[in-house]
PDB file of C-alpha atoms and ligand atoms in Angstrom:
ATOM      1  CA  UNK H 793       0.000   0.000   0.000  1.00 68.00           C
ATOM      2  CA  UNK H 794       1.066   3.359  -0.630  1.00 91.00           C
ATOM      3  CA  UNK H 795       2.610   5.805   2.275  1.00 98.00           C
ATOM      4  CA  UNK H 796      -0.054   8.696   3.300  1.00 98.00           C
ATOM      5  CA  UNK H 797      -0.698  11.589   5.559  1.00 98.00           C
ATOM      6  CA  UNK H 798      -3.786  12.844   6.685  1.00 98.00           C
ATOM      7  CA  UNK H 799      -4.270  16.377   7.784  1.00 98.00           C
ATOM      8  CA  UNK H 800      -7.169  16.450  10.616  1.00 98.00           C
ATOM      9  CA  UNK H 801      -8.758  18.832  13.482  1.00 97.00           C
ATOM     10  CA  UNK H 802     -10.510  17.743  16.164  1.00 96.00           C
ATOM     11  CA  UNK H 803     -12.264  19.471  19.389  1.00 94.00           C
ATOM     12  CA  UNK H 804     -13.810  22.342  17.663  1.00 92.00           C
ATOM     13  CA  UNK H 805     -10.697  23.444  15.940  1.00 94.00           C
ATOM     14  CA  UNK H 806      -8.510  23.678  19.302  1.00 95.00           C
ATOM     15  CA  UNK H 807      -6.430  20.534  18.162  1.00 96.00           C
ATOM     16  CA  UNK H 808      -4.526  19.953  14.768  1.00 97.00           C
ATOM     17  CA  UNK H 809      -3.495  16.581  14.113  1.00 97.00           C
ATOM     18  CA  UNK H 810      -0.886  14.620  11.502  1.00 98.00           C
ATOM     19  CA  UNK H 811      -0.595  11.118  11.214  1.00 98.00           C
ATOM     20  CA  UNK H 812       1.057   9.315   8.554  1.00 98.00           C
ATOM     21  CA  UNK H 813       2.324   5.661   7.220  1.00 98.00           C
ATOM     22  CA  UNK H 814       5.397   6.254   5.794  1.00 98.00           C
ATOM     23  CA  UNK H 815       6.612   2.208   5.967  1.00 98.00           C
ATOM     24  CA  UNK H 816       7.408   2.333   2.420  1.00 98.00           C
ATOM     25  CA  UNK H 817       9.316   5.885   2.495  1.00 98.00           C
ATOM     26  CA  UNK H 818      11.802   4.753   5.169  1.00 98.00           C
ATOM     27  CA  UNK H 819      12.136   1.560   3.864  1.00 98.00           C
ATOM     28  CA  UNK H 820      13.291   3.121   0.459  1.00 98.00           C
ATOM     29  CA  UNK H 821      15.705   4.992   2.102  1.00 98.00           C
ATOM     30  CA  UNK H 822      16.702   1.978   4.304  1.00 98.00           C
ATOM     31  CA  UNK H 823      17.448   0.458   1.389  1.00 98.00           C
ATOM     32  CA  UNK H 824      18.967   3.046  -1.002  1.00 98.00           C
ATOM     33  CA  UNK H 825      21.838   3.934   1.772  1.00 98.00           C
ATOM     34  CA  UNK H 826      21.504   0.354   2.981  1.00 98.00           C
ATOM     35  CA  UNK H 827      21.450   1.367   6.639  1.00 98.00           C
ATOM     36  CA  UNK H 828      21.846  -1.035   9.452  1.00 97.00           C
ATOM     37  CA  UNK H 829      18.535  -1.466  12.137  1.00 97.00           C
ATOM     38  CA  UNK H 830      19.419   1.170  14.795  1.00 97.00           C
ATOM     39  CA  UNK H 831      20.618   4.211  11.468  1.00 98.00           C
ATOM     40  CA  UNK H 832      17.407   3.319   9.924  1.00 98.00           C
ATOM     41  CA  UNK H 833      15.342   3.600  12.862  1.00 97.00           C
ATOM     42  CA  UNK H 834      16.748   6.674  13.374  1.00 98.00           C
ATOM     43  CA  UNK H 835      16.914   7.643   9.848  1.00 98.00           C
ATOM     44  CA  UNK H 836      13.344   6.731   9.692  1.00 98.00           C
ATOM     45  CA  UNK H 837      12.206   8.545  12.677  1.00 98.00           C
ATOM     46  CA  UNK H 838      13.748  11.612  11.162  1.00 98.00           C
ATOM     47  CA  UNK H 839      12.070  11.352   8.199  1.00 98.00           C
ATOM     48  CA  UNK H 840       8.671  10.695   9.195  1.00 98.00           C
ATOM     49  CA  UNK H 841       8.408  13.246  11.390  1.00 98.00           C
ATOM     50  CA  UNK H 842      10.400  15.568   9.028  1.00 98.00           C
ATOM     51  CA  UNK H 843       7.287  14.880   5.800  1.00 98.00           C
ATOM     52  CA  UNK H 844       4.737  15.519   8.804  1.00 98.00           C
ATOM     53  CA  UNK H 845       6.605  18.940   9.274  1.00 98.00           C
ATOM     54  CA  UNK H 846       6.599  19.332   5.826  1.00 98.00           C
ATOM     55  CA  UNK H 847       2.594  18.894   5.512  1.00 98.00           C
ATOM     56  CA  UNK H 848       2.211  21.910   7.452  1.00 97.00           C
ATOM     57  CA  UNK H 849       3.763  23.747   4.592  1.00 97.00           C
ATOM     58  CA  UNK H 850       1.804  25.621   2.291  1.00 96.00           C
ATOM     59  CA  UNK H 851       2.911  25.557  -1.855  1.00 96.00           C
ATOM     60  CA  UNK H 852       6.292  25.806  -3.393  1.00 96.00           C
ATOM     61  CA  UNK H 853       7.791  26.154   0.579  1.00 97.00           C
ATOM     62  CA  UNK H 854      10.011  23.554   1.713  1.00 97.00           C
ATOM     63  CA  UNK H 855      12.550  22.549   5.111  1.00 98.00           C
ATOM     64  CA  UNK H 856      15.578  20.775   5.587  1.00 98.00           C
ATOM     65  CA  UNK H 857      16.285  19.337   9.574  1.00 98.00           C
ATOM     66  CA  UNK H 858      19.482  18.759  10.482  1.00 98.00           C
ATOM     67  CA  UNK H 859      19.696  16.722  13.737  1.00 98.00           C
ATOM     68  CA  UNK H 860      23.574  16.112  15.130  1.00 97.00           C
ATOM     69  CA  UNK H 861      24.291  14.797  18.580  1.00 97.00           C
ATOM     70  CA  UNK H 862      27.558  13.920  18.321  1.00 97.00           C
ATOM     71  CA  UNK H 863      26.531  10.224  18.685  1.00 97.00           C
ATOM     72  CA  UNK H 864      28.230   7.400  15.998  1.00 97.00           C
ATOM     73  CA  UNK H 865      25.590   7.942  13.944  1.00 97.00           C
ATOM     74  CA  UNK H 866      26.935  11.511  12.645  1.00 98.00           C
ATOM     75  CA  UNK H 867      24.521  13.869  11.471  1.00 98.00           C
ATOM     76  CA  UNK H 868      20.949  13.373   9.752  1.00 98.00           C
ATOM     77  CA  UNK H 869      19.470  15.343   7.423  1.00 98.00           C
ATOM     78  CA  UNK H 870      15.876  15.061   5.713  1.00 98.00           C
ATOM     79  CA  UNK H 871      14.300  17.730   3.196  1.00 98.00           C
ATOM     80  CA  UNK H 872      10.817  17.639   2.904  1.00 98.00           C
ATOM     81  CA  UNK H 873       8.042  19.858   1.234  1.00 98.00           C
ATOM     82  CA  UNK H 874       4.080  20.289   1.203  1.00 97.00           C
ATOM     83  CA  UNK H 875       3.680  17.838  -1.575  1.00 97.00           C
ATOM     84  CA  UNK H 876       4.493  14.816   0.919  1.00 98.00           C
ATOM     85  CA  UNK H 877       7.990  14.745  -1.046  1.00 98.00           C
ATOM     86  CA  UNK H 878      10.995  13.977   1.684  1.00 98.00           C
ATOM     87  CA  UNK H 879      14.925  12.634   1.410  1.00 98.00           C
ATOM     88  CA  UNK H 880      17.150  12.201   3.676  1.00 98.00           C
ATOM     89  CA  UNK H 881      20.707  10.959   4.949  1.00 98.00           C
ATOM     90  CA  UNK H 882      22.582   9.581   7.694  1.00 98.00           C
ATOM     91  CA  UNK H 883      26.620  10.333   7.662  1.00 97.00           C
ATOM     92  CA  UNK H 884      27.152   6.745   9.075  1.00 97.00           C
ATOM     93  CA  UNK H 885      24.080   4.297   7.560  1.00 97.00           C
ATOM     94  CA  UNK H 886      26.226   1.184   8.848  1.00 96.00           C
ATOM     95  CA  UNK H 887      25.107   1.867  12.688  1.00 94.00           C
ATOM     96  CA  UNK H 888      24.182  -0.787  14.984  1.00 94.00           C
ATOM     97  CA  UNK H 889      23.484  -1.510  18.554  1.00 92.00           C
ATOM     98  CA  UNK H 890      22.120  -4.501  19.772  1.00 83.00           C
ATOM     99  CA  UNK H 891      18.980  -2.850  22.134  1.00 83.00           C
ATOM    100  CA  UNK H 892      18.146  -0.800  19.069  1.00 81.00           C
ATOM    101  CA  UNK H 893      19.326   2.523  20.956  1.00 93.00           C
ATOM    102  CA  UNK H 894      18.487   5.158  19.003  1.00 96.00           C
ATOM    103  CA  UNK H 895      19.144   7.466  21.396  1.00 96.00           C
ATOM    104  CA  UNK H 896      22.931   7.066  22.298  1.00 96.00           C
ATOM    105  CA  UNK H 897      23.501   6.336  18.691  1.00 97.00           C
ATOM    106  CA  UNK H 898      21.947   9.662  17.861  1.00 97.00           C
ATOM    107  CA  UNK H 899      23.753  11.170  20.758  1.00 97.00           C
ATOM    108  CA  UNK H 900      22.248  14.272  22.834  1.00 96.00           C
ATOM    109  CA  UNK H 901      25.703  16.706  22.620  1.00 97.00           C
ATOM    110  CA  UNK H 902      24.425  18.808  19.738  1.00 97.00           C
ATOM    111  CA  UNK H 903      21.592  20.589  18.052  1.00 98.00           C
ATOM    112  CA  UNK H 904      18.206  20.002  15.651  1.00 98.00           C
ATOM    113  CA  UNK H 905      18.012  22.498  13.681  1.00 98.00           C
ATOM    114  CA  UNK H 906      15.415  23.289  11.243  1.00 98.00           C
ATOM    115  CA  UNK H 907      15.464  25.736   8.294  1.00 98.00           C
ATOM    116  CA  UNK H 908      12.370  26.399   6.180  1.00 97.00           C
ATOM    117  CA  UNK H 909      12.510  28.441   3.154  1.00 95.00           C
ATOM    118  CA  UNK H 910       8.991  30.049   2.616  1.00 91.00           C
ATOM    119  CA  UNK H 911       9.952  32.223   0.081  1.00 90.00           C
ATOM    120  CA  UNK H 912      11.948  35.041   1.034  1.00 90.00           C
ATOM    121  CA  UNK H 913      15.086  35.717   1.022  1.00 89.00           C
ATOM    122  CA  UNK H 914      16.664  34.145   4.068  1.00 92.00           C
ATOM    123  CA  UNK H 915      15.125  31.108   5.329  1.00 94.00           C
ATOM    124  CA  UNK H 916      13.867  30.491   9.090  1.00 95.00           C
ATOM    125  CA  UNK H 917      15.787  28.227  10.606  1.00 97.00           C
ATOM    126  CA  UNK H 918      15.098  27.480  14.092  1.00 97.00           C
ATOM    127  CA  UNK H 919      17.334  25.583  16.845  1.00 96.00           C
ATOM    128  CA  UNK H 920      17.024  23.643  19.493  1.00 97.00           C
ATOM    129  CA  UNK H 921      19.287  21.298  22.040  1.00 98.00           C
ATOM    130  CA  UNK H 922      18.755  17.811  21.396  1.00 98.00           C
ATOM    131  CA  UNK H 923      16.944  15.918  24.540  1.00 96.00           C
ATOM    132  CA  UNK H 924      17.541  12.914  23.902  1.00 97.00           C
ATOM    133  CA  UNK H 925      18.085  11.886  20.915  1.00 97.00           C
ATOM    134  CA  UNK H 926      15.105   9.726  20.462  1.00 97.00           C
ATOM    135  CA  UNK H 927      14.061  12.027  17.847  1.00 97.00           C
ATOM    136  CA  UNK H 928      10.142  12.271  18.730  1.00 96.00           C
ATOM    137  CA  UNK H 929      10.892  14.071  22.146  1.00 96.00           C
ATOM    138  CA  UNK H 930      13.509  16.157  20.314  1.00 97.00           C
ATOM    139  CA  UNK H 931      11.150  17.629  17.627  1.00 97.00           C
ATOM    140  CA  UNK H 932       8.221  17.969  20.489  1.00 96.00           C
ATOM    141  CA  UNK H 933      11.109  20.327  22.190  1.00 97.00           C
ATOM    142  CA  UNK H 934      11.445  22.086  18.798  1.00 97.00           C
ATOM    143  CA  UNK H 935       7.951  22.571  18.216  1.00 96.00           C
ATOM    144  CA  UNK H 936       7.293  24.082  22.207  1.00 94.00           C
ATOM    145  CA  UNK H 937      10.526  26.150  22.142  1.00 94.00           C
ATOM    146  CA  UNK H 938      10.948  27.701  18.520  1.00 92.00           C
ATOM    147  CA  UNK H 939       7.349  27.288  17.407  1.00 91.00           C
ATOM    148  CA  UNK H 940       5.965  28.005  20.765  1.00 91.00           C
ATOM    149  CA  UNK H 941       3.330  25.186  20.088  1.00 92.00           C
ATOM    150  CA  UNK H 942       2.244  22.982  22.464  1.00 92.00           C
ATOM    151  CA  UNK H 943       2.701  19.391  20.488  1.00 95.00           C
ATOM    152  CA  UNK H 944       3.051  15.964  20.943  1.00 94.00           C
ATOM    153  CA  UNK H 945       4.951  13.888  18.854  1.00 96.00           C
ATOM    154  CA  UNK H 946       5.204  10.206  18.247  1.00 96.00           C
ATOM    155  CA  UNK H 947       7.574   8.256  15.593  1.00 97.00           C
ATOM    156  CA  UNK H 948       8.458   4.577  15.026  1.00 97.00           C
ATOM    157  CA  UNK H 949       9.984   2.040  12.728  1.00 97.00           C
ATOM    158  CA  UNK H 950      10.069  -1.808  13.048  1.00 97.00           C
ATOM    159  CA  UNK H 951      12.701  -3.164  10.876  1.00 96.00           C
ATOM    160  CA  UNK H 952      12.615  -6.812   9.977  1.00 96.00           C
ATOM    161  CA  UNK H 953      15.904  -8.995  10.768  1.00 94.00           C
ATOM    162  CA  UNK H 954      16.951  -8.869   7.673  1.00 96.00           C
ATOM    163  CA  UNK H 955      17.383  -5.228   8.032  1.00 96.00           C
ATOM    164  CA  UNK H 956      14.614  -4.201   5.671  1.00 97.00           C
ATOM    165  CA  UNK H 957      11.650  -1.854   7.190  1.00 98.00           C
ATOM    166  CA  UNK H 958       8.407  -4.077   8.734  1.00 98.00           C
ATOM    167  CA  UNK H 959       6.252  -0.490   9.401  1.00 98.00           C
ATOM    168  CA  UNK H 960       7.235   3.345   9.923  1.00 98.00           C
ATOM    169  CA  UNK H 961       4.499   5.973  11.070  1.00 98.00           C
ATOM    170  CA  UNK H 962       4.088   8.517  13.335  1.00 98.00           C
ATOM    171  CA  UNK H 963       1.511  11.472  14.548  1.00 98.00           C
ATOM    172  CA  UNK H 964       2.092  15.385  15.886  1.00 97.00           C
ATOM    173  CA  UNK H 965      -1.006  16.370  17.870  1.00 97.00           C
ATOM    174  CA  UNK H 966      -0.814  20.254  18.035  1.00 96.00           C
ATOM    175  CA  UNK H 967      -2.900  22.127  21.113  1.00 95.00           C
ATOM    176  CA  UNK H 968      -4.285  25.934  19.232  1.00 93.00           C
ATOM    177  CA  UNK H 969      -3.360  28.881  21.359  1.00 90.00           C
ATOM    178  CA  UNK H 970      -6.467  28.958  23.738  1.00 89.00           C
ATOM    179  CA  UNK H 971      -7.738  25.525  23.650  1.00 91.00           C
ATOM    180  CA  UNK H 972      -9.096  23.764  26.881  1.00 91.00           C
ATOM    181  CA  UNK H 973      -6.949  22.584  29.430  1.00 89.00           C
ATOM    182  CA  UNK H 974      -9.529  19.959  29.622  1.00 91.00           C
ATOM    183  CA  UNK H 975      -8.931  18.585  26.395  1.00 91.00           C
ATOM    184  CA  UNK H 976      -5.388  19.024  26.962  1.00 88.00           C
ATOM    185  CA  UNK H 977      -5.524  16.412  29.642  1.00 92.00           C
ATOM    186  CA  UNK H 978      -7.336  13.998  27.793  1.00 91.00           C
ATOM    187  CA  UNK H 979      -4.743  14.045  24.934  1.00 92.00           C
ATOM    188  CA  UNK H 980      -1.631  13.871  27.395  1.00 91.00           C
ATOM    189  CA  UNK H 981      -3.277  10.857  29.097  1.00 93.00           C
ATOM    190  CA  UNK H 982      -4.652   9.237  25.993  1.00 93.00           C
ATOM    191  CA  UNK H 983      -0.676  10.021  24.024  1.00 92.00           C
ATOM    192  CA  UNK H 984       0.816   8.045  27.519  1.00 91.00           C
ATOM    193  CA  UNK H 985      -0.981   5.084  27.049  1.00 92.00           C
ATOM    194  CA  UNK H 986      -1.142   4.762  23.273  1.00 92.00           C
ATOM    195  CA  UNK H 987       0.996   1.768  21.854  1.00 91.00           C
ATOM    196  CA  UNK H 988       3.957   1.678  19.874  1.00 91.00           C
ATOM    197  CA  UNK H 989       3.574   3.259  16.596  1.00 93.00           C
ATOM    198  CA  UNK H 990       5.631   1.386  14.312  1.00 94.00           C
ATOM    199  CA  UNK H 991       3.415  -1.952  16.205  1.00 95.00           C
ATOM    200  CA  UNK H 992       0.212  -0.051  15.262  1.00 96.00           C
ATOM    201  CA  UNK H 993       1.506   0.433  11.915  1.00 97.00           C
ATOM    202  CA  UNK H 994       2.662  -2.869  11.214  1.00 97.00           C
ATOM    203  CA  UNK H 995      -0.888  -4.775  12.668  1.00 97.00           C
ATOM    204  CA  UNK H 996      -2.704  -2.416   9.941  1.00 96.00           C
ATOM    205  CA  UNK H 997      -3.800   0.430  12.202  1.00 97.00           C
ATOM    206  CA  UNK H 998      -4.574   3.351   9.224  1.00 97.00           C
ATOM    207  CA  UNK H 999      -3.498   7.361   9.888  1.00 98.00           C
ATOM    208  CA  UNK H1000      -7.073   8.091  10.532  1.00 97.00           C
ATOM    209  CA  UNK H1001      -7.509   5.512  13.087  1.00 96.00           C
ATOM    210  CA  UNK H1002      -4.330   6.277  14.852  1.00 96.00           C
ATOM    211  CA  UNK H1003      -5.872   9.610  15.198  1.00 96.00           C
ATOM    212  CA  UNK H1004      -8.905   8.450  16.171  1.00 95.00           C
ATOM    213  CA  UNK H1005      -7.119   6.724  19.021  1.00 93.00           C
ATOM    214  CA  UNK H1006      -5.717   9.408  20.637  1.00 93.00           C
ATOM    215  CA  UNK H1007      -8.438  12.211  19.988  1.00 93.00           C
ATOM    216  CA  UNK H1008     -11.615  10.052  19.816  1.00 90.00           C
ATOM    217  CA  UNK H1009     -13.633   8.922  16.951  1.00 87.00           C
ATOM    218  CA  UNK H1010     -16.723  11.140  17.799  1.00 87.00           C
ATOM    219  CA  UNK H1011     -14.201  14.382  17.914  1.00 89.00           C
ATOM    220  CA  UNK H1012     -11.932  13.910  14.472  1.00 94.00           C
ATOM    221  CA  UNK H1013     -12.972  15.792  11.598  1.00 96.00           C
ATOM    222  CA  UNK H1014     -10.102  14.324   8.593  1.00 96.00           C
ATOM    223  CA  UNK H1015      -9.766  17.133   6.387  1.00 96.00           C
ATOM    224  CA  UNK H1016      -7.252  16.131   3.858  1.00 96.00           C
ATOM    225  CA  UNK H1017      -5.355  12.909   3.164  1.00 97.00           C
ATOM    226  CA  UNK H1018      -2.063  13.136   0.986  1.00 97.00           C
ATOM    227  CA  UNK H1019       0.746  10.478  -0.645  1.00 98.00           C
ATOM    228  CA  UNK H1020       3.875  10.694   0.911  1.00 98.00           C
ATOM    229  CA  UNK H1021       7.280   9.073  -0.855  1.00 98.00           C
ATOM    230  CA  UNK H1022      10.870   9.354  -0.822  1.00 98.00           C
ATOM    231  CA  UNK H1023      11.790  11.677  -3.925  1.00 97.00           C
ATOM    232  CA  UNK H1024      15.646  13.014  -4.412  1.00 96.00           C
ATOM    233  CA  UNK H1025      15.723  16.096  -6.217  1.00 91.00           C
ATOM    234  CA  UNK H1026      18.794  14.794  -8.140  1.00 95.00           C
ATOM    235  CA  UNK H1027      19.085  13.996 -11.608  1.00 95.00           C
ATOM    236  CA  UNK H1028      21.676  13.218 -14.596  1.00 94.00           C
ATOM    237  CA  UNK H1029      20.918  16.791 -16.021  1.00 94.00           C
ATOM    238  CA  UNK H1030      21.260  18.633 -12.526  1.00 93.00           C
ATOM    239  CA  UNK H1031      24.897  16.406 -12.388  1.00 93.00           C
ATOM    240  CA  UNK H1032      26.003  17.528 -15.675  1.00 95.00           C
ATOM    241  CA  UNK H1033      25.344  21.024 -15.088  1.00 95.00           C
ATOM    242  CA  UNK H1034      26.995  20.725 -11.916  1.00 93.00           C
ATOM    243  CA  UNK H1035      30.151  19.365 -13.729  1.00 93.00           C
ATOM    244  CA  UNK H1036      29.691  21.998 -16.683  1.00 95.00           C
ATOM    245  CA  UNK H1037      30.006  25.140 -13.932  1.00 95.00           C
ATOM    246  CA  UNK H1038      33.337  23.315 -12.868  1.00 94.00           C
ATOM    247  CA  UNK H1039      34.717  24.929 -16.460  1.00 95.00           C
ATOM    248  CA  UNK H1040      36.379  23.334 -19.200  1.00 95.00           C
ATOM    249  CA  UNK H1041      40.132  23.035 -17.765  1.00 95.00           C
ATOM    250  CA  UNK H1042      38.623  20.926 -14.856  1.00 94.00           C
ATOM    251  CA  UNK H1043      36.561  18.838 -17.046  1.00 96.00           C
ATOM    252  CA  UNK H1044      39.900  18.683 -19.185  1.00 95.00           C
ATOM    253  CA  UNK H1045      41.744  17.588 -16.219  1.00 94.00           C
ATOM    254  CA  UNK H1046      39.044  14.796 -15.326  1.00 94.00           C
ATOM    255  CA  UNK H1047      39.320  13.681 -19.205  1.00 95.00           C
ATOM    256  CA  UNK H1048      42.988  13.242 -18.797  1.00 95.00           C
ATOM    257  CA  UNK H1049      43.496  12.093 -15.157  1.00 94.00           C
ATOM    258  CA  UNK H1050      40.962   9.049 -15.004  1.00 92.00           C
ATOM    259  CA  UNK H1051      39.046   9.391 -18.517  1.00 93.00           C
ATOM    260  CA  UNK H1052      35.694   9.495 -16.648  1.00 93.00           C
ATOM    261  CA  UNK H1053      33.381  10.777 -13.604  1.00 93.00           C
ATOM    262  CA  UNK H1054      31.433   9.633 -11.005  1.00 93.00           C
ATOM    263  CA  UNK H1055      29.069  11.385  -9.015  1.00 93.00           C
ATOM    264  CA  UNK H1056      27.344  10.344  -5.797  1.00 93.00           C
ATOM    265  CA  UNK H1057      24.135  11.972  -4.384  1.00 95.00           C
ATOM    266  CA  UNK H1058      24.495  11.925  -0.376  1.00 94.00           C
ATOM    267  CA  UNK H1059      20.586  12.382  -0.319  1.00 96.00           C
ATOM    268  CA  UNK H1060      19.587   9.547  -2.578  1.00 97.00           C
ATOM    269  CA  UNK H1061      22.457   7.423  -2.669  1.00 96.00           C
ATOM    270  CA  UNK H1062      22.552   7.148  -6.502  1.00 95.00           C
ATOM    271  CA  UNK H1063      26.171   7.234  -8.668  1.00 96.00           C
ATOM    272  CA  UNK H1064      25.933   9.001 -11.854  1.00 96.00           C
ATOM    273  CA  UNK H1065      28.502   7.803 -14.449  1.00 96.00           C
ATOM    274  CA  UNK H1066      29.603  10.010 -17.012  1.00 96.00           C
ATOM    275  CA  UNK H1067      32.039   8.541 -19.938  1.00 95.00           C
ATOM    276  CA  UNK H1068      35.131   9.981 -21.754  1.00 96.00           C
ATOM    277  CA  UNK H1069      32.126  10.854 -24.733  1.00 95.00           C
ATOM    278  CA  UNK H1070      29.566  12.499 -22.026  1.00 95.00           C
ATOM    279  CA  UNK H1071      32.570  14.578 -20.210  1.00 96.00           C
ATOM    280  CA  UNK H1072      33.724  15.643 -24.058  1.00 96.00           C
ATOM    281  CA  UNK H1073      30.247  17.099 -24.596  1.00 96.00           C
ATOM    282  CA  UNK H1074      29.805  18.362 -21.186  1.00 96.00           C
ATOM    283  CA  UNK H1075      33.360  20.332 -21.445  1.00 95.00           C
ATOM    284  CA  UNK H1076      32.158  21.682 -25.214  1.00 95.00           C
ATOM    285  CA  UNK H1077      28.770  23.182 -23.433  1.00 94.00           C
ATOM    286  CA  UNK H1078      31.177  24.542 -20.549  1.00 92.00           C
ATOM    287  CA  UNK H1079      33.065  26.719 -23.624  1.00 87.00           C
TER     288      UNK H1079
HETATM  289 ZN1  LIG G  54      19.606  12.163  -5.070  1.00 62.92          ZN
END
């Protein structure tokens, strides 16, 4: 089935809600940097909360996190957008620890940062300690502290023993300036007790029902559902014009030195190959 996000509001417009299944978005990247269980739990964590962040974009705008803790993992980065569209990295994919522990892996001596370009001509970007580096707790800090929004958020990904991805999902519940203290309550007690995500995920449990869970059927209005997939921005045409603004004398020097290219892209993972014949052409449209 394919990954989606669904957009919802529930006690009278005082709570926005996200959930989304994004088992086959993580397990893409899984798979494309070849990460080991503990980076691609991580990785995956990132990135599904990162695509919910996204969602609460509006048009062309886009955001990049950047999460570094100074843990063995390195640092993570996921772009997203407000078409459901998200990529991301880990500097070390070959991670591992045996009780899955995201958390020292990630590491909690550093920052997430997040930088959203809406438009104009410097982006937002807005900072926050890491807590502890299980990545859900660390983007409910960011939202509090640099969004001032009073959020909850949940991520999770099972991955099989073989290393592939089993289910990734996750939820941000978002209290409106103003809203009840009563409903507040309900929401913190009902977000305690909920159950894993990525087991939720994995026995079927849709976006809609997750929130449904938490907020209760009867107080859930969905009000827009959306596809979510991996999608690198990267391409053979952005490469070459990459390698054209190098100039001809460097493409000269490539010709000479090794008689072709490579390119990798850190987002995607994918090698571009250009030839002694591609590099000619490439150094004639650098002239
Ligand atoms: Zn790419």
């Amino acid at each position: 089935m394919n990954d989606y996000l669904v957009k919802a509001v529930a006690y009278q417009n005082q709570v926005r809600a996200y959930a989304v299944n994004s088992t086959t978005t993580v397990a893409e990247a899984q798979r494309r940097h070849a990460a080991w269980p503990t980076a691609a739990d991580a990785l995956g964590r990132s990135i599904t909360a990162g695509v919910i962040l996204g969602a609460m974009l509006k048009g062309d705008e886009k955001l990049s996190v950047k999460i570094n803790g100074g843990g063995p993992l390195g640092t993570i980065i996921v772009d997203s957008n407000a078409k459901g569209e998200v990529r991301g990295y880990v500097s070390n994919p070959q991670t591992d620890f045996e009780m899955n522990e995201v958390g020292k892996a990630v590491g909690t001596n550093g920052l997430l940062t997040v930088s959203k370009d809406v438009g104009l001509m410097h982006p937002f970007v807005g900072q926050i300690p890491l807590i502890s580096g299980e990545i859900g707790e660390d983007y409910t800090s960011y939202l509090s502290k640099s969004e001032q929004t009073a959020s909850a958020v949940r991520v999770g990904v099972l991955v099989n023993s073989d290393y592939t991805v089993k289910a990734a999902g996750g939820f941000i519940i978002q209290l409106m300036p103003g809203a009840d203290e009563d409903v507040m309550k309900i929401i913190e007690e009902r977000v305690k007790v909920i159950a894993p995500l990525s087991s939720m995920i994995a026995k079927g449990t849709t976006p809609e029902q997750i929130l449904e869970h938490i907020l209760g059927s009867d107080h859930v209005t969905v009000l827009e559902s959306m596809p979510v997939q991996f999608q690198c921005q990267c391409s053979m045409d952005r490469i070459s014009n990459a390698i054209i603004s190098l100039g001809s004398e460097e493409i000269q020097d490539m010709i000479q030195t090794d008689g072709h290219a490579e390119a990798n892209c850190h987002f995607c993972n994918e090698t571009y190959h250009f030839d002694t014949e591609h590099l000619e052409a490439l150094k004639r449209a650098a002239l």
